[in-house]
């Protein structure tokens, strides 16, 4: 049997070859065959802030600190998608939703996230227990640009912020249009999510990588 190799990777989790032992109190599996993009501490943070990665989202990814607000957690989770850090995404997801989250698919994803725009934050401050963040995340996949428009919901539990779920304003707009159409005598046509559209289930993933 090969000798176990232990190390402390950039996301602050002690791991043994082939499996991740612990991440912020959450057990996660480690997949050594996947290689996540890396950022040095002095590079610009992908979340769009004017700070460098090491003093912005990097301090949360390393486990040195926990996000103080819902917006900071949202930015750090976007940055984790950029870096394909599935372990961090799992550890900051509400416990009741973790069973349906596939960290391996994040590490294997070829989507290139290209920018983040925060539209509105409601509550989610250092004295709040709940909050929401509406944002647009730009991406490229297969040479084609796209955008994810979501309103994410967060809760503070035992002093730490967690992502609970999200809704997609464009999808809800379509639903309202459908309701108006259904009152007419015309047969109702059901609108379906496209393969690259946000999944209506609220997972935050694209439809083809979730329920599609």
mmCIF file with all atom_site columns, C-alpha atoms in Angstrom:
data_model
loop_
_atom_site.group_PDB
_atom_site.id
_atom_site.type_symbol
_atom_site.label_atom_id
_atom_site.label_alt_id
_atom_site.label_comp_id
_atom_site.label_asym_id
_atom_site.label_entity_id
_atom_site.label_seq_id
_atom_site.pdbx_PDB_ins_code
_atom_site.Cartn_x
_atom_site.Cartn_y
_atom_site.Cartn_z
_atom_site.occupancy
_atom_site.B_iso_or_equiv
_atom_site.pdbx_formal_charge
_atom_site.auth_seq_id
_atom_site.auth_comp_id
_atom_site.auth_asym_id
_atom_site.auth_atom_id
_atom_site.pdbx_PDB_model_num
ATOM 1   C CA . UNK A 1 1   ? 0.000   0.000  0.000   1.00 0.00 ? 1   UNK A CA 1
ATOM 2   C CA . UNK A 1 2   ? 1.315   3.420  -0.927  1.00 0.00 ? 2   UNK A CA 1
ATOM 3   C CA . UNK A 1 3   ? 2.347   5.692  1.874   1.00 0.00 ? 3   UNK A CA 1
ATOM 4   C CA . UNK A 1 4   ? -0.252  8.335  2.732   1.00 0.00 ? 4   UNK A CA 1
ATOM 5   C CA . UNK A 1 5   ? 0.832   11.828 1.810   1.00 0.00 ? 5   UNK A CA 1
ATOM 6   C CA . UNK A 1 6   ? -0.598  14.644 3.865   1.00 0.00 ? 6   UNK A CA 1
ATOM 7   C CA . UNK A 1 7   ? -0.509  18.300 2.973   1.00 0.00 ? 7   UNK A CA 1
ATOM 8   C CA . UNK A 1 8   ? -2.381  21.545 3.539   1.00 0.00 ? 8   UNK A CA 1
ATOM 9   C CA . UNK A 1 9   ? -3.670  22.848 0.187   1.00 0.00 ? 9   UNK A CA 1
ATOM 10  C CA . UNK A 1 10  ? -4.703  26.422 -0.577  1.00 0.00 ? 10  UNK A CA 1
ATOM 11  C CA . UNK A 1 11  ? -8.242  25.969 0.723   1.00 0.00 ? 11  UNK A CA 1
ATOM 12  C CA . UNK A 1 12  ? -7.118  25.116 4.260   1.00 0.00 ? 12  UNK A CA 1
ATOM 13  C CA . UNK A 1 13  ? -8.167  21.446 4.371   1.00 0.00 ? 13  UNK A CA 1
ATOM 14  C CA . UNK A 1 14  ? -5.935  18.657 5.556   1.00 0.00 ? 14  UNK A CA 1
ATOM 15  C CA . UNK A 1 15  ? -6.131  15.828 3.074   1.00 0.00 ? 15  UNK A CA 1
ATOM 16  C CA . UNK A 1 16  ? -4.823  12.353 2.487   1.00 0.00 ? 16  UNK A CA 1
ATOM 17  C CA . UNK A 1 17  ? -4.140  11.183 -1.048  1.00 0.00 ? 17  UNK A CA 1
ATOM 18  C CA . UNK A 1 18  ? -7.466  10.243 -2.631  1.00 0.00 ? 18  UNK A CA 1
ATOM 19  C CA . UNK A 1 19  ? -9.763  11.815 -0.054  1.00 0.00 ? 19  UNK A CA 1
ATOM 20  C CA . UNK A 1 20  ? -10.352 15.127 1.663   1.00 0.00 ? 20  UNK A CA 1
ATOM 21  C CA . UNK A 1 21  ? -10.573 14.733 5.411   1.00 0.00 ? 21  UNK A CA 1
ATOM 22  C CA . UNK A 1 22  ? -12.097 17.984 6.561   1.00 0.00 ? 22  UNK A CA 1
ATOM 23  C CA . UNK A 1 23  ? -13.072 21.397 5.256   1.00 0.00 ? 23  UNK A CA 1
ATOM 24  C CA . UNK A 1 24  ? -14.463 23.861 7.773   1.00 0.00 ? 24  UNK A CA 1
ATOM 25  C CA . UNK A 1 25  ? -16.143 21.011 9.642   1.00 0.00 ? 25  UNK A CA 1
ATOM 26  C CA . UNK A 1 26  ? -17.527 19.478 6.441   1.00 0.00 ? 26  UNK A CA 1
ATOM 27  C CA . UNK A 1 27  ? -16.178 16.183 5.115   1.00 0.00 ? 27  UNK A CA 1
ATOM 28  C CA . UNK A 1 28  ? -15.515 16.319 1.380   1.00 0.00 ? 28  UNK A CA 1
ATOM 29  C CA . UNK A 1 29  ? -13.967 14.002 -1.169  1.00 0.00 ? 29  UNK A CA 1
ATOM 30  C CA . UNK A 1 30  ? -10.758 15.033 -2.899  1.00 0.00 ? 30  UNK A CA 1
ATOM 31  C CA . UNK A 1 31  ? -10.156 14.143 -6.542  1.00 0.00 ? 31  UNK A CA 1
ATOM 32  C CA . UNK A 1 32  ? -6.382  14.296 -7.251  1.00 0.00 ? 32  UNK A CA 1
ATOM 33  C CA . UNK A 1 33  ? -6.832  13.698 -10.988 1.00 0.00 ? 33  UNK A CA 1
ATOM 34  C CA . UNK A 1 34  ? -8.394  17.153 -11.412 1.00 0.00 ? 34  UNK A CA 1
ATOM 35  C CA . UNK A 1 35  ? -6.223  20.260 -11.366 1.00 0.00 ? 35  UNK A CA 1
ATOM 36  C CA . UNK A 1 36  ? -7.811  23.500 -10.228 1.00 0.00 ? 36  UNK A CA 1
ATOM 37  C CA . UNK A 1 37  ? -6.576  26.868 -11.500 1.00 0.00 ? 37  UNK A CA 1
ATOM 38  C CA . UNK A 1 38  ? -4.354  28.620 -8.976  1.00 0.00 ? 38  UNK A CA 1
ATOM 39  C CA . UNK A 1 39  ? -3.920  32.276 -8.088  1.00 0.00 ? 39  UNK A CA 1
ATOM 40  C CA . UNK A 1 40  ? -1.051  33.869 -6.218  1.00 0.00 ? 40  UNK A CA 1
ATOM 41  C CA . UNK A 1 41  ? -1.934  36.136 -3.302  1.00 0.00 ? 41  UNK A CA 1
ATOM 42  C CA . UNK A 1 42  ? -0.805  39.274 -5.145  1.00 0.00 ? 42  UNK A CA 1
ATOM 43  C CA . UNK A 1 43  ? -2.944  38.727 -8.265  1.00 0.00 ? 43  UNK A CA 1
ATOM 44  C CA . UNK A 1 44  ? -6.232  40.652 -8.736  1.00 0.00 ? 44  UNK A CA 1
ATOM 45  C CA . UNK A 1 45  ? -9.184  38.891 -7.157  1.00 0.00 ? 45  UNK A CA 1
ATOM 46  C CA . UNK A 1 46  ? -11.617 37.441 -9.754  1.00 0.00 ? 46  UNK A CA 1
ATOM 47  C CA . UNK A 1 47  ? -14.618 38.652 -7.724  1.00 0.00 ? 47  UNK A CA 1
ATOM 48  C CA . UNK A 1 48  ? -14.218 42.143 -9.167  1.00 0.00 ? 48  UNK A CA 1
ATOM 49  C CA . UNK A 1 49  ? -13.066 43.980 -6.059  1.00 0.00 ? 49  UNK A CA 1
ATOM 50  C CA . UNK A 1 50  ? -10.011 46.273 -6.301  1.00 0.00 ? 50  UNK A CA 1
ATOM 51  C CA . UNK A 1 51  ? -8.152  44.068 -3.815  1.00 0.00 ? 51  UNK A CA 1
ATOM 52  C CA . UNK A 1 52  ? -5.649  41.310 -4.482  1.00 0.00 ? 52  UNK A CA 1
ATOM 53  C CA . UNK A 1 53  ? -6.765  37.712 -4.087  1.00 0.00 ? 53  UNK A CA 1
ATOM 54  C CA . UNK A 1 54  ? -4.786  37.087 -0.882  1.00 0.00 ? 54  UNK A CA 1
ATOM 55  C CA . UNK A 1 55  ? -6.518  39.838 1.091   1.00 0.00 ? 55  UNK A CA 1
ATOM 56  C CA . UNK A 1 56  ? -9.907  39.365 -0.581  1.00 0.00 ? 56  UNK A CA 1
ATOM 57  C CA . UNK A 1 57  ? -11.486 35.971 -1.334  1.00 0.00 ? 57  UNK A CA 1
ATOM 58  C CA . UNK A 1 58  ? -8.220  34.115 -0.768  1.00 0.00 ? 58  UNK A CA 1
ATOM 59  C CA . UNK A 1 59  ? -8.408  34.540 3.001   1.00 0.00 ? 59  UNK A CA 1
ATOM 60  C CA . UNK A 1 60  ? -11.798 32.781 2.976   1.00 0.00 ? 60  UNK A CA 1
ATOM 61  C CA . UNK A 1 61  ? -10.663 30.013 0.621   1.00 0.00 ? 61  UNK A CA 1
ATOM 62  C CA . UNK A 1 62  ? -7.653  29.336 2.836   1.00 0.00 ? 62  UNK A CA 1
ATOM 63  C CA . UNK A 1 63  ? -9.859  28.895 5.883   1.00 0.00 ? 63  UNK A CA 1
ATOM 64  C CA . UNK A 1 64  ? -8.107  31.714 7.753   1.00 0.00 ? 64  UNK A CA 1
ATOM 65  C CA . UNK A 1 65  ? -11.369 33.674 7.990   1.00 0.00 ? 65  UNK A CA 1
ATOM 66  C CA . UNK A 1 66  ? -15.082 33.276 7.350   1.00 0.00 ? 66  UNK A CA 1
ATOM 67  C CA . UNK A 1 67  ? -17.004 35.719 5.165   1.00 0.00 ? 67  UNK A CA 1
ATOM 68  C CA . UNK A 1 68  ? -18.392 38.493 7.356   1.00 0.00 ? 68  UNK A CA 1
ATOM 69  C CA . UNK A 1 69  ? -21.349 39.377 5.139   1.00 0.00 ? 69  UNK A CA 1
ATOM 70  C CA . UNK A 1 70  ? -23.630 37.706 2.617   1.00 0.00 ? 70  UNK A CA 1
ATOM 71  C CA . UNK A 1 71  ? -22.090 39.725 -0.218  1.00 0.00 ? 71  UNK A CA 1
ATOM 72  C CA . UNK A 1 72  ? -18.565 38.672 0.728   1.00 0.00 ? 72  UNK A CA 1
ATOM 73  C CA . UNK A 1 73  ? -19.648 35.034 0.809   1.00 0.00 ? 73  UNK A CA 1
ATOM 74  C CA . UNK A 1 74  ? -21.325 35.419 -2.582  1.00 0.00 ? 74  UNK A CA 1
ATOM 75  C CA . UNK A 1 75  ? -18.169 36.969 -4.054  1.00 0.00 ? 75  UNK A CA 1
ATOM 76  C CA . UNK A 1 76  ? -15.986 34.242 -2.555  1.00 0.00 ? 76  UNK A CA 1
ATOM 77  C CA . UNK A 1 77  ? -18.264 31.547 -3.973  1.00 0.00 ? 77  UNK A CA 1
ATOM 78  C CA . UNK A 1 78  ? -18.115 33.121 -7.433  1.00 0.00 ? 78  UNK A CA 1
ATOM 79  C CA . UNK A 1 79  ? -14.329 33.180 -7.097  1.00 0.00 ? 79  UNK A CA 1
ATOM 80  C CA . UNK A 1 80  ? -14.453 29.501 -6.084  1.00 0.00 ? 80  UNK A CA 1
ATOM 81  C CA . UNK A 1 81  ? -16.309 28.719 -9.312  1.00 0.00 ? 81  UNK A CA 1
ATOM 82  C CA . UNK A 1 82  ? -13.568 30.547 -11.233 1.00 0.00 ? 82  UNK A CA 1
ATOM 83  C CA . UNK A 1 83  ? -10.949 28.416 -9.446  1.00 0.00 ? 83  UNK A CA 1
ATOM 84  C CA . UNK A 1 84  ? -13.098 25.243 -9.615  1.00 0.00 ? 84  UNK A CA 1
ATOM 85  C CA . UNK A 1 85  ? -12.840 24.866 -5.848  1.00 0.00 ? 85  UNK A CA 1
ATOM 86  C CA . UNK A 1 86  ? -15.712 22.480 -5.224  1.00 0.00 ? 86  UNK A CA 1
ATOM 87  C CA . UNK A 1 87  ? -14.684 21.848 -1.624  1.00 0.00 ? 87  UNK A CA 1
ATOM 88  C CA . UNK A 1 88  ? -15.172 25.495 -0.673  1.00 0.00 ? 88  UNK A CA 1
ATOM 89  C CA . UNK A 1 89  ? -18.511 25.629 -2.479  1.00 0.00 ? 89  UNK A CA 1
ATOM 90  C CA . UNK A 1 90  ? -19.665 22.549 -0.584  1.00 0.00 ? 90  UNK A CA 1
ATOM 91  C CA . UNK A 1 91  ? -18.516 23.863 2.796   1.00 0.00 ? 91  UNK A CA 1
ATOM 92  C CA . UNK A 1 92  ? -20.393 27.153 2.344   1.00 0.00 ? 92  UNK A CA 1
ATOM 93  C CA . UNK A 1 93  ? -23.608 25.507 1.113   1.00 0.00 ? 93  UNK A CA 1
ATOM 94  C CA . UNK A 1 94  ? -26.509 25.045 3.546   1.00 0.00 ? 94  UNK A CA 1
ATOM 95  C CA . UNK A 1 95  ? -26.370 21.562 5.080   1.00 0.00 ? 95  UNK A CA 1
ATOM 96  C CA . UNK A 1 96  ? -29.790 20.532 3.753   1.00 0.00 ? 96  UNK A CA 1
ATOM 97  C CA . UNK A 1 97  ? -28.620 21.067 0.162   1.00 0.00 ? 97  UNK A CA 1
ATOM 98  C CA . UNK A 1 98  ? -25.217 19.372 0.258   1.00 0.00 ? 98  UNK A CA 1
ATOM 99  C CA . UNK A 1 99  ? -26.396 15.893 -0.722  1.00 0.00 ? 99  UNK A CA 1
ATOM 100 C CA . UNK A 1 100 ? -27.314 17.133 -4.194  1.00 0.00 ? 100 UNK A CA 1
ATOM 101 C CA . UNK A 1 101 ? -24.060 19.011 -4.814  1.00 0.00 ? 101 UNK A CA 1
ATOM 102 C CA . UNK A 1 102 ? -21.388 17.367 -6.968  1.00 0.00 ? 102 UNK A CA 1
ATOM 103 C CA . UNK A 1 103 ? -17.982 18.881 -6.134  1.00 0.00 ? 103 UNK A CA 1
ATOM 104 C CA . UNK A 1 104 ? -16.334 16.701 -8.770  1.00 0.00 ? 104 UNK A CA 1
ATOM 105 C CA . UNK A 1 105 ? -18.406 18.284 -11.530 1.00 0.00 ? 105 UNK A CA 1
ATOM 106 C CA . UNK A 1 106 ? -17.103 21.712 -10.473 1.00 0.00 ? 106 UNK A CA 1
ATOM 107 C CA . UNK A 1 107 ? -13.495 20.552 -10.726 1.00 0.00 ? 107 UNK A CA 1
ATOM 108 C CA . UNK A 1 108 ? -14.200 19.050 -14.155 1.00 0.00 ? 108 UNK A CA 1
ATOM 109 C CA . UNK A 1 109 ? -16.176 22.023 -15.499 1.00 0.00 ? 109 UNK A CA 1
ATOM 110 C CA . UNK A 1 110 ? -14.700 23.795 -18.540 1.00 0.00 ? 110 UNK A CA 1
ATOM 111 C CA . UNK A 1 111 ? -16.807 26.939 -18.162 1.00 0.00 ? 111 UNK A CA 1
ATOM 112 C CA . UNK A 1 112 ? -14.675 30.106 -18.064 1.00 0.00 ? 112 UNK A CA 1
ATOM 113 C CA . UNK A 1 113 ? -16.197 32.701 -15.745 1.00 0.00 ? 113 UNK A CA 1
ATOM 114 C CA . UNK A 1 114 ? -15.331 36.160 -17.027 1.00 0.00 ? 114 UNK A CA 1
ATOM 115 C CA . UNK A 1 115 ? -16.915 38.752 -14.749 1.00 0.00 ? 115 UNK A CA 1
ATOM 116 C CA . UNK A 1 116 ? -19.215 39.505 -11.837 1.00 0.00 ? 116 UNK A CA 1
ATOM 117 C CA . UNK A 1 117 ? -21.657 42.393 -11.400 1.00 0.00 ? 117 UNK A CA 1
ATOM 118 C CA . UNK A 1 118 ? -23.458 42.902 -8.093  1.00 0.00 ? 118 UNK A CA 1
ATOM 119 C CA . UNK A 1 119 ? -26.892 44.428 -8.728  1.00 0.00 ? 119 UNK A CA 1
ATOM 120 C CA . UNK A 1 120 ? -28.426 44.637 -5.258  1.00 0.00 ? 120 UNK A CA 1
ATOM 121 C CA . UNK A 1 121 ? -27.820 43.469 -1.695  1.00 0.00 ? 121 UNK A CA 1
ATOM 122 C CA . UNK A 1 122 ? -30.696 43.260 0.768   1.00 0.00 ? 122 UNK A CA 1
ATOM 123 C CA . UNK A 1 123 ? -29.655 42.841 4.404   1.00 0.00 ? 123 UNK A CA 1
ATOM 124 C CA . UNK A 1 124 ? -26.877 40.284 4.884   1.00 0.00 ? 124 UNK A CA 1
ATOM 125 C CA . UNK A 1 125 ? -24.730 42.630 6.987   1.00 0.00 ? 125 UNK A CA 1
ATOM 126 C CA . UNK A 1 126 ? -22.624 41.853 10.034  1.00 0.00 ? 126 UNK A CA 1
ATOM 127 C CA . UNK A 1 127 ? -25.651 42.253 12.340  1.00 0.00 ? 127 UNK A CA 1
ATOM 128 C CA . UNK A 1 128 ? -28.132 40.356 10.136  1.00 0.00 ? 128 UNK A CA 1
ATOM 129 C CA . UNK A 1 129 ? -29.121 36.706 10.152  1.00 0.00 ? 129 UNK A CA 1
ATOM 130 C CA . UNK A 1 130 ? -30.452 36.575 6.589   1.00 0.00 ? 130 UNK A CA 1
ATOM 131 C CA . UNK A 1 131 ? -29.724 38.375 3.352   1.00 0.00 ? 131 UNK A CA 1
ATOM 132 C CA . UNK A 1 132 ? -29.976 38.231 -0.416  1.00 0.00 ? 132 UNK A CA 1
ATOM 133 C CA . UNK A 1 133 ? -27.608 39.223 -3.219  1.00 0.00 ? 133 UNK A CA 1
ATOM 134 C CA . UNK A 1 134 ? -28.699 39.755 -6.822  1.00 0.00 ? 134 UNK A CA 1
ATOM 135 C CA . UNK A 1 135 ? -25.925 39.460 -9.376  1.00 0.00 ? 135 UNK A CA 1
ATOM 136 C CA . UNK A 1 136 ? -25.012 38.758 -12.989 1.00 0.00 ? 136 UNK A CA 1
ATOM 137 C CA . UNK A 1 137 ? -22.080 36.437 -13.693 1.00 0.00 ? 137 UNK A CA 1
ATOM 138 C CA . UNK A 1 138 ? -20.651 36.414 -17.198 1.00 0.00 ? 138 UNK A CA 1
ATOM 139 C CA . UNK A 1 139 ? -19.131 33.255 -18.653 1.00 0.00 ? 139 UNK A CA 1
ATOM 140 C CA . UNK A 1 140 ? -17.871 31.600 -21.822 1.00 0.00 ? 140 UNK A CA 1
ATOM 141 C CA . UNK A 1 141 ? -18.447 27.986 -22.788 1.00 0.00 ? 141 UNK A CA 1
ATOM 142 C CA . UNK A 1 142 ? -17.449 26.361 -26.036 1.00 0.00 ? 142 UNK A CA 1
ATOM 143 C CA . UNK A 1 143 ? -16.471 29.762 -27.398 1.00 0.00 ? 143 UNK A CA 1
ATOM 144 C CA . UNK A 1 144 ? -19.936 31.200 -26.740 1.00 0.00 ? 144 UNK A CA 1
ATOM 145 C CA . UNK A 1 145 ? -20.667 33.942 -24.168 1.00 0.00 ? 145 UNK A CA 1
ATOM 146 C CA . UNK A 1 146 ? -23.424 33.630 -21.589 1.00 0.00 ? 146 UNK A CA 1
ATOM 147 C CA . UNK A 1 147 ? -24.690 35.162 -18.377 1.00 0.00 ? 147 UNK A CA 1
ATOM 148 C CA . UNK A 1 148 ? -26.182 33.857 -15.144 1.00 0.00 ? 148 UNK A CA 1
ATOM 149 C CA . UNK A 1 149 ? -28.651 36.250 -13.482 1.00 0.00 ? 149 UNK A CA 1
ATOM 150 C CA . UNK A 1 150 ? -29.531 35.098 -9.975  1.00 0.00 ? 150 UNK A CA 1
ATOM 151 C CA . UNK A 1 151 ? -30.894 36.383 -6.687  1.00 0.00 ? 151 UNK A CA 1
ATOM 152 C CA . UNK A 1 152 ? -29.173 34.307 -4.012  1.00 0.00 ? 152 UNK A CA 1
ATOM 153 C CA . UNK A 1 153 ? -30.457 33.768 -0.480  1.00 0.00 ? 153 UNK A CA 1
ATOM 154 C CA . UNK A 1 154 ? -28.097 33.459 2.473   1.00 0.00 ? 154 UNK A CA 1
ATOM 155 C CA . UNK A 1 155 ? -28.450 32.642 6.171   1.00 0.00 ? 155 UNK A CA 1
ATOM 156 C CA . UNK A 1 156 ? -26.090 33.039 9.114   1.00 0.00 ? 156 UNK A CA 1
ATOM 157 C CA . UNK A 1 157 ? -25.945 29.856 11.167  1.00 0.00 ? 157 UNK A CA 1
ATOM 158 C CA . UNK A 1 158 ? -23.839 29.549 14.306  1.00 0.00 ? 158 UNK A CA 1
ATOM 159 C CA . UNK A 1 159 ? -21.988 32.685 13.310  1.00 0.00 ? 159 UNK A CA 1
ATOM 160 C CA . UNK A 1 160 ? -21.187 31.636 9.720   1.00 0.00 ? 160 UNK A CA 1
ATOM 161 C CA . UNK A 1 161 ? -22.880 32.631 6.466   1.00 0.00 ? 161 UNK A CA 1
ATOM 162 C CA . UNK A 1 162 ? -24.162 29.904 4.142   1.00 0.00 ? 162 UNK A CA 1
ATOM 163 C CA . UNK A 1 163 ? -25.680 29.946 0.651   1.00 0.00 ? 163 UNK A CA 1
ATOM 164 C CA . UNK A 1 164 ? -29.212 28.508 0.866   1.00 0.00 ? 164 UNK A CA 1
ATOM 165 C CA . UNK A 1 165 ? -30.687 28.773 -2.631  1.00 0.00 ? 165 UNK A CA 1
ATOM 166 C CA . UNK A 1 166 ? -31.330 31.150 -5.489  1.00 0.00 ? 166 UNK A CA 1
ATOM 167 C CA . UNK A 1 167 ? -34.032 32.288 -7.866  1.00 0.00 ? 167 UNK A CA 1
ATOM 168 C CA . UNK A 1 168 ? -33.610 33.479 -11.420 1.00 0.00 ? 168 UNK A CA 1
ATOM 169 C CA . UNK A 1 169 ? -35.444 36.765 -12.166 1.00 0.00 ? 169 UNK A CA 1
ATOM 170 C CA . UNK A 1 170 ? -35.674 36.040 -15.902 1.00 0.00 ? 170 UNK A CA 1
ATOM 171 C CA . UNK A 1 171 ? -37.314 32.661 -15.234 1.00 0.00 ? 171 UNK A CA 1
ATOM 172 C CA . UNK A 1 172 ? -39.819 34.270 -12.863 1.00 0.00 ? 172 UNK A CA 1
ATOM 173 C CA . UNK A 1 173 ? -40.623 36.895 -15.478 1.00 0.00 ? 173 UNK A CA 1
ATOM 174 C CA . UNK A 1 174 ? -41.378 34.113 -17.945 1.00 0.00 ? 174 UNK A CA 1
ATOM 175 C CA . UNK A 1 175 ? -43.639 32.473 -15.339 1.00 0.00 ? 175 UNK A CA 1
ATOM 176 C CA . UNK A 1 176 ? -45.635 35.697 -14.917 1.00 0.00 ? 176 UNK A CA 1
ATOM 177 C CA . UNK A 1 177 ? -46.081 35.956 -18.681 1.00 0.00 ? 177 UNK A CA 1
ATOM 178 C CA . UNK A 1 178 ? -47.247 32.339 -18.772 1.00 0.00 ? 178 UNK A CA 1
ATOM 179 C CA . UNK A 1 179 ? -49.835 33.052 -16.064 1.00 0.00 ? 179 UNK A CA 1
ATOM 180 C CA . UNK A 1 180 ? -51.211 35.938 -18.082 1.00 0.00 ? 180 UNK A CA 1
ATOM 181 C CA . UNK A 1 181 ? -51.391 33.838 -21.233 1.00 0.00 ? 181 UNK A CA 1
ATOM 182 C CA . UNK A 1 182 ? -53.146 30.982 -19.409 1.00 0.00 ? 182 UNK A CA 1
ATOM 183 C CA . UNK A 1 183 ? -56.172 33.209 -18.738 1.00 0.00 ? 183 UNK A CA 1
ATOM 184 C CA . UNK A 1 184 ? -56.863 33.450 -22.463 1.00 0.00 ? 184 UNK A CA 1
ATOM 185 C CA . UNK A 1 185 ? -58.617 30.813 -24.579 1.00 0.00 ? 185 UNK A CA 1
ATOM 186 C CA . UNK A 1 186 ? -55.369 29.883 -26.292 1.00 0.00 ? 186 UNK A CA 1
ATOM 187 C CA . UNK A 1 187 ? -53.708 26.582 -25.321 1.00 0.00 ? 187 UNK A CA 1
ATOM 188 C CA . UNK A 1 188 ? -50.928 27.151 -22.825 1.00 0.00 ? 188 UNK A CA 1
ATOM 189 C CA . UNK A 1 189 ? -47.412 26.524 -24.080 1.00 0.00 ? 189 UNK A CA 1
ATOM 190 C CA . UNK A 1 190 ? -44.955 25.422 -21.418 1.00 0.00 ? 190 UNK A CA 1
ATOM 191 C CA . UNK A 1 191 ? -41.624 27.270 -21.491 1.00 0.00 ? 191 UNK A CA 1
ATOM 192 C CA . UNK A 1 192 ? -38.552 25.132 -20.955 1.00 0.00 ? 192 UNK A CA 1
ATOM 193 C CA . UNK A 1 193 ? -35.051 26.043 -19.846 1.00 0.00 ? 193 UNK A CA 1
ATOM 194 C CA . UNK A 1 194 ? -32.383 25.891 -22.528 1.00 0.00 ? 194 UNK A CA 1
ATOM 195 C CA . UNK A 1 195 ? -29.329 23.702 -22.034 1.00 0.00 ? 195 UNK A CA 1
ATOM 196 C CA . UNK A 1 196 ? -27.173 26.687 -21.096 1.00 0.00 ? 196 UNK A CA 1
ATOM 197 C CA . UNK A 1 197 ? -29.834 28.516 -19.075 1.00 0.00 ? 197 UNK A CA 1
ATOM 198 C CA . UNK A 1 198 ? -29.771 28.540 -15.246 1.00 0.00 ? 198 UNK A CA 1
ATOM 199 C CA . UNK A 1 199 ? -31.472 25.449 -13.869 1.00 0.00 ? 199 UNK A CA 1
ATOM 200 C CA . UNK A 1 200 ? -34.949 26.344 -12.528 1.00 0.00 ? 200 UNK A CA 1
ATOM 201 C CA . UNK A 1 201 ? -34.371 24.069 -9.515  1.00 0.00 ? 201 UNK A CA 1
ATOM 202 C CA . UNK A 1 202 ? -32.260 26.800 -7.899  1.00 0.00 ? 202 UNK A CA 1
ATOM 203 C CA . UNK A 1 203 ? -28.973 24.892 -7.675  1.00 0.00 ? 203 UNK A CA 1
ATOM 204 C CA . UNK A 1 204 ? -27.007 27.727 -9.278  1.00 0.00 ? 204 UNK A CA 1
ATOM 205 C CA . UNK A 1 205 ? -25.727 25.428 -12.036 1.00 0.00 ? 205 UNK A CA 1
ATOM 206 C CA . UNK A 1 206 ? -26.597 25.465 -15.706 1.00 0.00 ? 206 UNK A CA 1
ATOM 207 C CA . UNK A 1 207 ? -29.590 23.298 -16.692 1.00 0.00 ? 207 UNK A CA 1
ATOM 208 C CA . UNK A 1 208 ? -27.513 20.798 -18.695 1.00 0.00 ? 208 UNK A CA 1
ATOM 209 C CA . UNK A 1 209 ? -25.233 20.152 -15.710 1.00 0.00 ? 209 UNK A CA 1
ATOM 210 C CA . UNK A 1 210 ? -28.092 19.774 -13.259 1.00 0.00 ? 210 UNK A CA 1
ATOM 211 C CA . UNK A 1 211 ? -31.627 18.559 -13.997 1.00 0.00 ? 211 UNK A CA 1
ATOM 212 C CA . UNK A 1 212 ? -31.121 18.498 -17.772 1.00 0.00 ? 212 UNK A CA 1
#
